[in-house]
Coordinates of C-alpha atoms and ligand atoms in Angstrom, one line a residue:
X1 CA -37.0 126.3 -112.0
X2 CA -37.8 123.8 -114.6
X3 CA -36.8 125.2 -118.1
X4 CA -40.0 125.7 -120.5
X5 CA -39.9 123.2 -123.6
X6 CA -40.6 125.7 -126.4
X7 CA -42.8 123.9 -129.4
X8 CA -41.7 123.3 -132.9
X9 CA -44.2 126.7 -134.4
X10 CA -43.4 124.8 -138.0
X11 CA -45.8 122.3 -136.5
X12 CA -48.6 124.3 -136.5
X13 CA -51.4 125.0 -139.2
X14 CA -52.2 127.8 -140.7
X15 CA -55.6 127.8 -138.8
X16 CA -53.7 127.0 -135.5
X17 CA -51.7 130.2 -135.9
X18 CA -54.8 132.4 -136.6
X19 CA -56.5 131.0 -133.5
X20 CA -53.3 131.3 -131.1
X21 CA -53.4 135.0 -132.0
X22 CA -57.3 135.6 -131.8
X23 CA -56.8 133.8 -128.3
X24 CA -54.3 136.8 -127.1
X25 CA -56.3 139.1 -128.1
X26 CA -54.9 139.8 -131.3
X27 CA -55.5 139.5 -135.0
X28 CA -56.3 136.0 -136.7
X29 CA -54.4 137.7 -139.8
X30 CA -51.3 137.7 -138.0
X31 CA -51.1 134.1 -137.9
X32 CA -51.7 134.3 -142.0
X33 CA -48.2 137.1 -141.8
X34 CA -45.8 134.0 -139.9
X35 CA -47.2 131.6 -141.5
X36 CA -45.9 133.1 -144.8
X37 CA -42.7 134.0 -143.3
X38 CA -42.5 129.9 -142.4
X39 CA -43.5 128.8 -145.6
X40 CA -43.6 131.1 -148.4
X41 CA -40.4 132.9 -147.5
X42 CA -38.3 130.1 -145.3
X43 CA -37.4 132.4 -142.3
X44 CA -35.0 130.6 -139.7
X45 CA -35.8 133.4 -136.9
X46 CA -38.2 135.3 -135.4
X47 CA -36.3 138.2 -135.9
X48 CA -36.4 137.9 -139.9
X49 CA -40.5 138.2 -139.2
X50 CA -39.8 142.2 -140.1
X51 CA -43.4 142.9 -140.2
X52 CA -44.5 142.0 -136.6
X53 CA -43.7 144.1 -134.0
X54 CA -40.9 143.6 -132.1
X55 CA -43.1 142.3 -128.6
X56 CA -44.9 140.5 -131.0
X57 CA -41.8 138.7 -132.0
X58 CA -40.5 138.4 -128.4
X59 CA -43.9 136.6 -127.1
X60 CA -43.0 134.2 -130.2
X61 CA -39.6 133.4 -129.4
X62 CA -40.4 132.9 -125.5
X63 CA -42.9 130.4 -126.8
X64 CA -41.7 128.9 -129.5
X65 CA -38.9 127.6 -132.1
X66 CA -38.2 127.2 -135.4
X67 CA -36.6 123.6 -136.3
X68 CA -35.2 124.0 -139.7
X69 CA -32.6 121.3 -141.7
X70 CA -29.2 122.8 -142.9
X71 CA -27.3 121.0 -145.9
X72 CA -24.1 120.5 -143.5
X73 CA -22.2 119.0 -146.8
X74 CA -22.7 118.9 -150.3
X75 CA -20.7 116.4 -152.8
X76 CA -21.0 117.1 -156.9
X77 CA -20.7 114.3 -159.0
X78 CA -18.9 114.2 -162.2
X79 CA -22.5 114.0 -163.8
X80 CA -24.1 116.4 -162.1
X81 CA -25.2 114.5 -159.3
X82 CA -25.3 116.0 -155.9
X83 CA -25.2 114.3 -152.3
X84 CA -26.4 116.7 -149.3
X85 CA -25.8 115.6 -146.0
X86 CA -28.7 117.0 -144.3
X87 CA -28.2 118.2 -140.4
X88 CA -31.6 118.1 -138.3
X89 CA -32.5 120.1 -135.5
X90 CA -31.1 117.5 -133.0
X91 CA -27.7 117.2 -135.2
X92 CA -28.9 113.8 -136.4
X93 CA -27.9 113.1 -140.0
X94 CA -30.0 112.3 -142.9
X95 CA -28.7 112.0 -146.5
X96 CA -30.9 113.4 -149.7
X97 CA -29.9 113.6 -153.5
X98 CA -30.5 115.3 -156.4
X99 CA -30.0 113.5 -159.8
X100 CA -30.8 115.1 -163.2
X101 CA -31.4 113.7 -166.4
X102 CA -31.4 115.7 -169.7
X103 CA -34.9 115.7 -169.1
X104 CA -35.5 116.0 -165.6
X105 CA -34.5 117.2 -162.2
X106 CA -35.6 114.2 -159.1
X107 CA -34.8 114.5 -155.7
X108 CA -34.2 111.2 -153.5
X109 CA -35.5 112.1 -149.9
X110 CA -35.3 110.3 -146.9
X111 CA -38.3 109.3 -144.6
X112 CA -35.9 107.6 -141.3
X113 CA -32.8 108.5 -139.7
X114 CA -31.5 105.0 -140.7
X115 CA -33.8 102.2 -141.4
X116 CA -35.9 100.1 -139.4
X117 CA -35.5 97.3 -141.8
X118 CA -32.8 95.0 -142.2
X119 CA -32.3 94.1 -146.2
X120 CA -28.6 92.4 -146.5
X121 CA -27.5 94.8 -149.8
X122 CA -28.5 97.8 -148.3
X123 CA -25.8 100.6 -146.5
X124 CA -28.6 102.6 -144.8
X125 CA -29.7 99.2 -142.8
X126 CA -26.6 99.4 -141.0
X127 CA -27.5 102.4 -139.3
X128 CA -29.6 102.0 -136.6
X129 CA -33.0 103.2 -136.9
X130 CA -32.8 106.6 -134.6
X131 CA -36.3 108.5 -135.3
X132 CA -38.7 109.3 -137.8
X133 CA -38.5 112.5 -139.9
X134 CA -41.1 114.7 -139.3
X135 CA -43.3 116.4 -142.0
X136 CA -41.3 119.4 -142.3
X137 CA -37.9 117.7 -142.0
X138 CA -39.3 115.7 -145.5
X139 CA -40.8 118.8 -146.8
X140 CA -37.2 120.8 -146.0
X141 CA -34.8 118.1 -148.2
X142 CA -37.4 119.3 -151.2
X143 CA -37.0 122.4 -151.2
X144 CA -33.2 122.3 -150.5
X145 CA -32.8 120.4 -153.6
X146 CA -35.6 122.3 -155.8
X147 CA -32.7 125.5 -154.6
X148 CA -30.2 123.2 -155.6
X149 CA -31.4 122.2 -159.3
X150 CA -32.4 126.2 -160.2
X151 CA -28.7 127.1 -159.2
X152 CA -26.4 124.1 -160.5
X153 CA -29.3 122.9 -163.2
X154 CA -30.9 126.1 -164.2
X155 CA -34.4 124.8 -163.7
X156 CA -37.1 124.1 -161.0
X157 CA -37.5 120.0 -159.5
X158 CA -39.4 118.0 -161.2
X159 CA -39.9 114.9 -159.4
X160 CA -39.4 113.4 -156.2
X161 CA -38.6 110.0 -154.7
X162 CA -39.0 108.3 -151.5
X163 CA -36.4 106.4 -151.8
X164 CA -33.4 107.5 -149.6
X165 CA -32.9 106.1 -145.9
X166 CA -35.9 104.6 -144.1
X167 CA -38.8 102.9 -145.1
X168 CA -41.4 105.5 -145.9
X169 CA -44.5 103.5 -145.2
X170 CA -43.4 102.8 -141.5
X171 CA -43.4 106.6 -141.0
X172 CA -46.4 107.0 -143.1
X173 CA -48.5 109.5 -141.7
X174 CA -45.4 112.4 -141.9
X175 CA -44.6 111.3 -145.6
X176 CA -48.5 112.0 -146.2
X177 CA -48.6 115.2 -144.7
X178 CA -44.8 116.4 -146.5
X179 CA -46.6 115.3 -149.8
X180 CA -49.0 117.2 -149.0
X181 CA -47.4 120.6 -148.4
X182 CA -45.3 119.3 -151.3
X183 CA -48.8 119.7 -153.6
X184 CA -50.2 122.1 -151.7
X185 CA -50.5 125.7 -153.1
X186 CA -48.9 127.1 -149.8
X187 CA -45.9 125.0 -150.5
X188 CA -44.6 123.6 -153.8
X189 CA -48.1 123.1 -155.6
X190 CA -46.0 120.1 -157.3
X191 CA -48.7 117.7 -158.9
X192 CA -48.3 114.3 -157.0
X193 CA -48.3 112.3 -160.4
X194 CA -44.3 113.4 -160.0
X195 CA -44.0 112.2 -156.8
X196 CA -42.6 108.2 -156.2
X197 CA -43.2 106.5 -152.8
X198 CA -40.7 103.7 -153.1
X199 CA -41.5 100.8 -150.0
X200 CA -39.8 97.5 -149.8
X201 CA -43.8 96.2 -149.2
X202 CA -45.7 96.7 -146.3
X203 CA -49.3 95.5 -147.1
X204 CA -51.1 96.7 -144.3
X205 CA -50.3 100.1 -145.2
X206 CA -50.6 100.1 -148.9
X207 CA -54.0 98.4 -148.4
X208 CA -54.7 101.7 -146.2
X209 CA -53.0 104.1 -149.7
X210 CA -55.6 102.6 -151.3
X211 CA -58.2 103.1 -149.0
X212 CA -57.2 106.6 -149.0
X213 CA -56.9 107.3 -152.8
X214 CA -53.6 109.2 -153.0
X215 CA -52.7 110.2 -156.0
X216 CA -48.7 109.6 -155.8
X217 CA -47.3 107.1 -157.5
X218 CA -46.3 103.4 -156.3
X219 CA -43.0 101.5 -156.1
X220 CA -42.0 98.1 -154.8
X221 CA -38.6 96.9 -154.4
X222 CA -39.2 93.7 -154.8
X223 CA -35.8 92.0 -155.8
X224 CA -37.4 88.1 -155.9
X225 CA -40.8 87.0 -156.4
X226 CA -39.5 83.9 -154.6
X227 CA -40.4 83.7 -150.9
X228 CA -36.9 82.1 -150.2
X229 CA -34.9 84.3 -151.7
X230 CA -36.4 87.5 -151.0
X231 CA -36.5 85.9 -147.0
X232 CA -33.0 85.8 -147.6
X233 CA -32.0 89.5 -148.8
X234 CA -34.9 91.1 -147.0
X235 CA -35.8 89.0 -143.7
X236 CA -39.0 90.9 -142.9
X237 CA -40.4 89.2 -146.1
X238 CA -40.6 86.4 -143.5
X239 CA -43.8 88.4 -141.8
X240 CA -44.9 89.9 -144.6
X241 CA -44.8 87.4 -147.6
X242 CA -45.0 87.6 -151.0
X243 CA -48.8 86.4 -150.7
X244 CA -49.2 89.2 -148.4
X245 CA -48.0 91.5 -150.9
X246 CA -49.5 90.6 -154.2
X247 CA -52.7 90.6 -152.2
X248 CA -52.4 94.2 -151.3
X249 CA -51.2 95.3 -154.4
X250 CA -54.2 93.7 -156.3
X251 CA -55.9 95.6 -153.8
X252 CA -54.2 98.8 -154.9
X253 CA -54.7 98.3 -158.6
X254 CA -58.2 97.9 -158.1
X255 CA -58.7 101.1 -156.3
X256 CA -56.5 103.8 -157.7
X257 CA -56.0 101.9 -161.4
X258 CA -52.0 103.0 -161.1
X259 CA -49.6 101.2 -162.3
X260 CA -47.3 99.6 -160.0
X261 CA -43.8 99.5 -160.8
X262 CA -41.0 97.2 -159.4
X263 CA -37.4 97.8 -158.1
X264 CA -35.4 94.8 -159.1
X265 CA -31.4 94.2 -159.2
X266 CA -30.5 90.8 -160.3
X267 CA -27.1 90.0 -158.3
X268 CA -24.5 86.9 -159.5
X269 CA -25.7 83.9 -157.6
X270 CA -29.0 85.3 -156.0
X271 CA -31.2 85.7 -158.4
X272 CA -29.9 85.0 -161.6
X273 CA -31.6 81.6 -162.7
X274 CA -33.8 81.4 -165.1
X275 CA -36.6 80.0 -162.1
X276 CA -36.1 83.7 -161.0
X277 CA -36.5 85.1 -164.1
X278 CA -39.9 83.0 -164.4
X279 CA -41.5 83.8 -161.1
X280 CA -40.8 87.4 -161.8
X281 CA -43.1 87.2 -164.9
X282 CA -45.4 85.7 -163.2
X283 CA -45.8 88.1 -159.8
X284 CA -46.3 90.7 -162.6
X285 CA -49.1 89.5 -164.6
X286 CA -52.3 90.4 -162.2
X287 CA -51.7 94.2 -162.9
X288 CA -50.1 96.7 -165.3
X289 CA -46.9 96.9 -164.4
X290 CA -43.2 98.2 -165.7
X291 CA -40.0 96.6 -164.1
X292 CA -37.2 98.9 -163.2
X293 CA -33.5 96.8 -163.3
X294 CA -31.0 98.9 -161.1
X295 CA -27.3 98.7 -161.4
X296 CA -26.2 97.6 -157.9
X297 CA -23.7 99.5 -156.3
X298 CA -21.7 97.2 -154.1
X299 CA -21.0 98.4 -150.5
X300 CA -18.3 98.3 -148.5
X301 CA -18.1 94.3 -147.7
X302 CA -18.8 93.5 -151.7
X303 CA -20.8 90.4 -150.5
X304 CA -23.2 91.4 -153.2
X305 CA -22.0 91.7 -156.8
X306 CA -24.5 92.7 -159.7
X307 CA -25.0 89.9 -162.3
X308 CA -23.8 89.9 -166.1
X309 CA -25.5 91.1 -168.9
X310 CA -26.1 87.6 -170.1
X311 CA -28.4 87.5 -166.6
X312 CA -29.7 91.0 -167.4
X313 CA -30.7 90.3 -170.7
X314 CA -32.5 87.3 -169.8
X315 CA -35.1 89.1 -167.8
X316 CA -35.4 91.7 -170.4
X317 CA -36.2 89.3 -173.3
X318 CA -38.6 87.7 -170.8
X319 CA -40.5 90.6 -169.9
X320 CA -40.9 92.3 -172.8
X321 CA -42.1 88.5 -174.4
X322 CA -44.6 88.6 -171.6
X323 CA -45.6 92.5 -172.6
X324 CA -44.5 94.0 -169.5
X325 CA -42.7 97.5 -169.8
X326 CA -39.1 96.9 -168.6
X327 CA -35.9 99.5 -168.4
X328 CA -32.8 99.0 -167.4
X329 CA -31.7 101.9 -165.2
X330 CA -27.9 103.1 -164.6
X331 CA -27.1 104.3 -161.8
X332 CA -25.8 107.5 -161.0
X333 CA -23.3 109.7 -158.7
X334 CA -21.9 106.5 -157.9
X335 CA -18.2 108.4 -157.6
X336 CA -19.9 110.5 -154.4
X337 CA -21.5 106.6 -153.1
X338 CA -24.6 108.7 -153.9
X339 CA -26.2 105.6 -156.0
X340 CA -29.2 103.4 -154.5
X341 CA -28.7 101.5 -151.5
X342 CA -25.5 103.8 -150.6
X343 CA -26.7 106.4 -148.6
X344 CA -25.4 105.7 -145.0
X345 CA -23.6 109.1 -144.1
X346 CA -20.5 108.2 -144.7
X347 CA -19.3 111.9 -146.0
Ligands
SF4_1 S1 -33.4 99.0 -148.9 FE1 -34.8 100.6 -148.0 S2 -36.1 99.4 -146.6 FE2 -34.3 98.1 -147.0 S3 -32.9 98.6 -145.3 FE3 -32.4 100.0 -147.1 S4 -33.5 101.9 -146.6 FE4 -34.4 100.3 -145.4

């Protein structure tokens, strides 16, 4: 006999729930009582559902299961940083982190098990892209971490980013519906001004953002306003150009009147000139925009070093003379290879 493939009951709405117990003859609030025990109170079993009859739980199990992430491994960093390897329901492994500030908590989620992109600098593209996460597998890292930062850091999350492994606007529709169980009342009721979707640039989809009107907030790793160059550190800039990009991001700015910010690491011999420096100004002046500089974190072959300060400093002095809002961010947890661009399950 052909084993029964039992559904995910995580994937199911609230109003999906009520209705599969009106169908059976049952009552719709019953679907409100596991919903809860899903959601509110994180239950892993049917058997922690202690307010349902014991048949009731049965029929559930027969039908159903519950996929759920564990934190297989957790690293602390020196400053407070922490690394969770993150074990999925399959037993593929994704990586999140948690990194606090004196002022604030932010967890680094992934979107991909690995990366469907390719950029040269980047540890997660050499994992090959296995699957997308689903909704719940996004909405699970959060509320690890939020656990995480109340227990080590002795206060709630307070922002998230998308900017672990994958690309988050090639699984968009899942990192739409984690943010919004992240917001939601029934889940974290987090306001998405906190929340970060970090994409390397995919204009199709953040012409559709737009079109949308989400309220999360916008990053671009961008790395070269130069066609060449970024072609040459991120290859799918070859498809979608710089043109392509600007394009939809004057787009964006016109609909949601957020401010775009860009993800930039100047590396020795990449993009270090001052023609760099120059054509970063200028991809920035057709909307409000702040410049992030990242320390790089090398990876294991060390083909990409970060540049001076001398190089740092000239695209500081040129920004700011320009008026755009620039910061130059350290990274951190780098002892655990926690840092950006380093997540790629090593631990
Ligand atoms: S930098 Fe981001 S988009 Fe590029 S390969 Fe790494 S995870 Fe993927």
């Amino acid at each position: 006999m052909e084993a029964i493939q039992k559904k995910d009951i995580r994937a199911l709405t609230r109003e999906e729930l009520r209705s599969f117990f009106l169908e059976r003859g049952d009552k719709a609030y019953r679907g409100d009582q596991v919903f809860e025990w899903l959601w509110k109170k994180g239950a892993h079993s049917f058997e922690d559902m202690t307010n349902l009859s014991k048949s009731v739980r049965s029929m559930l199990m027969e039908q159903y299961v519950i996929n759920h992430i564990e934190v297989d491994h957790m690293q602390r960093s020196k400053d407070g940083t922490i690394k969770n390897a993150v074990r999925l329901h399959d037993g593929l492994i994704v990586e999140s982190v948690l990194i606090p500030t004196s002022k604030r908590t932010t967890a680094c989620v992934s979107s991909q098990v690995g990366c469907s992109l390719d950029c040269k600098f980047c540890a997660t593209a050499r994992l090959k892209r296995m699957r997308n996460l689903n909704p719940d597998e996004i909405y699970d890292q959060v509320v690890a971490i939020d656990r995480q930062s109340r227990l080590y850091h002795n206060r709630p999350l307070s922002n998230i980013v998308f900017m672990g492994m994958g690309e988050p606007l090639m699984n968009y529709r899942n990192v739409l519906k984690a943010i919004d169980k992240i917001t939601g009342d029934e889940g974290l009721g987090m306001s998405p001004k906190r929340i970060t979707v970090s994409t390397s640039g995919v204009p199709k989809i953040i012409r559709k953002m737009a079109d949308e009107e989400v309220r999360f907030k916008l990053a671009v790793s961008l790395h070269s306003a130069i066609d060449e160059v970024r072609t040459s550190i991120m290859p799918f800039n070859a498809t979608f150009t710089l043109s392509d990009l600007r394009e939809a991001l004057e787009y964006w700015y016109q609909k949601t009147k957020s401010r775009i910010t860009y993800e930039y690491v100047v590396w020795e011999g990449v993009n270090d000139r001052q023609k760099d420096v120059d054509a970063l100004v200028e991809f920035c002046r057709f909307a409000p925009s702040k410049v992030n500089l990242i320390e790089y974190n090398p990876i294991d072959d060390g083909d990409f070093r970060q540049a001076d300060d001398i190089a740092i400093d000239m695209y500081v002095d040129a920004l700011e003379a320009a008026g755009i809002t620039v910061t130059v961010r350290r990274s951190r947890g780098k002892d655990i290879d926690a840092a950006c661009g380093q997540l790629a399950n090593k631990s």
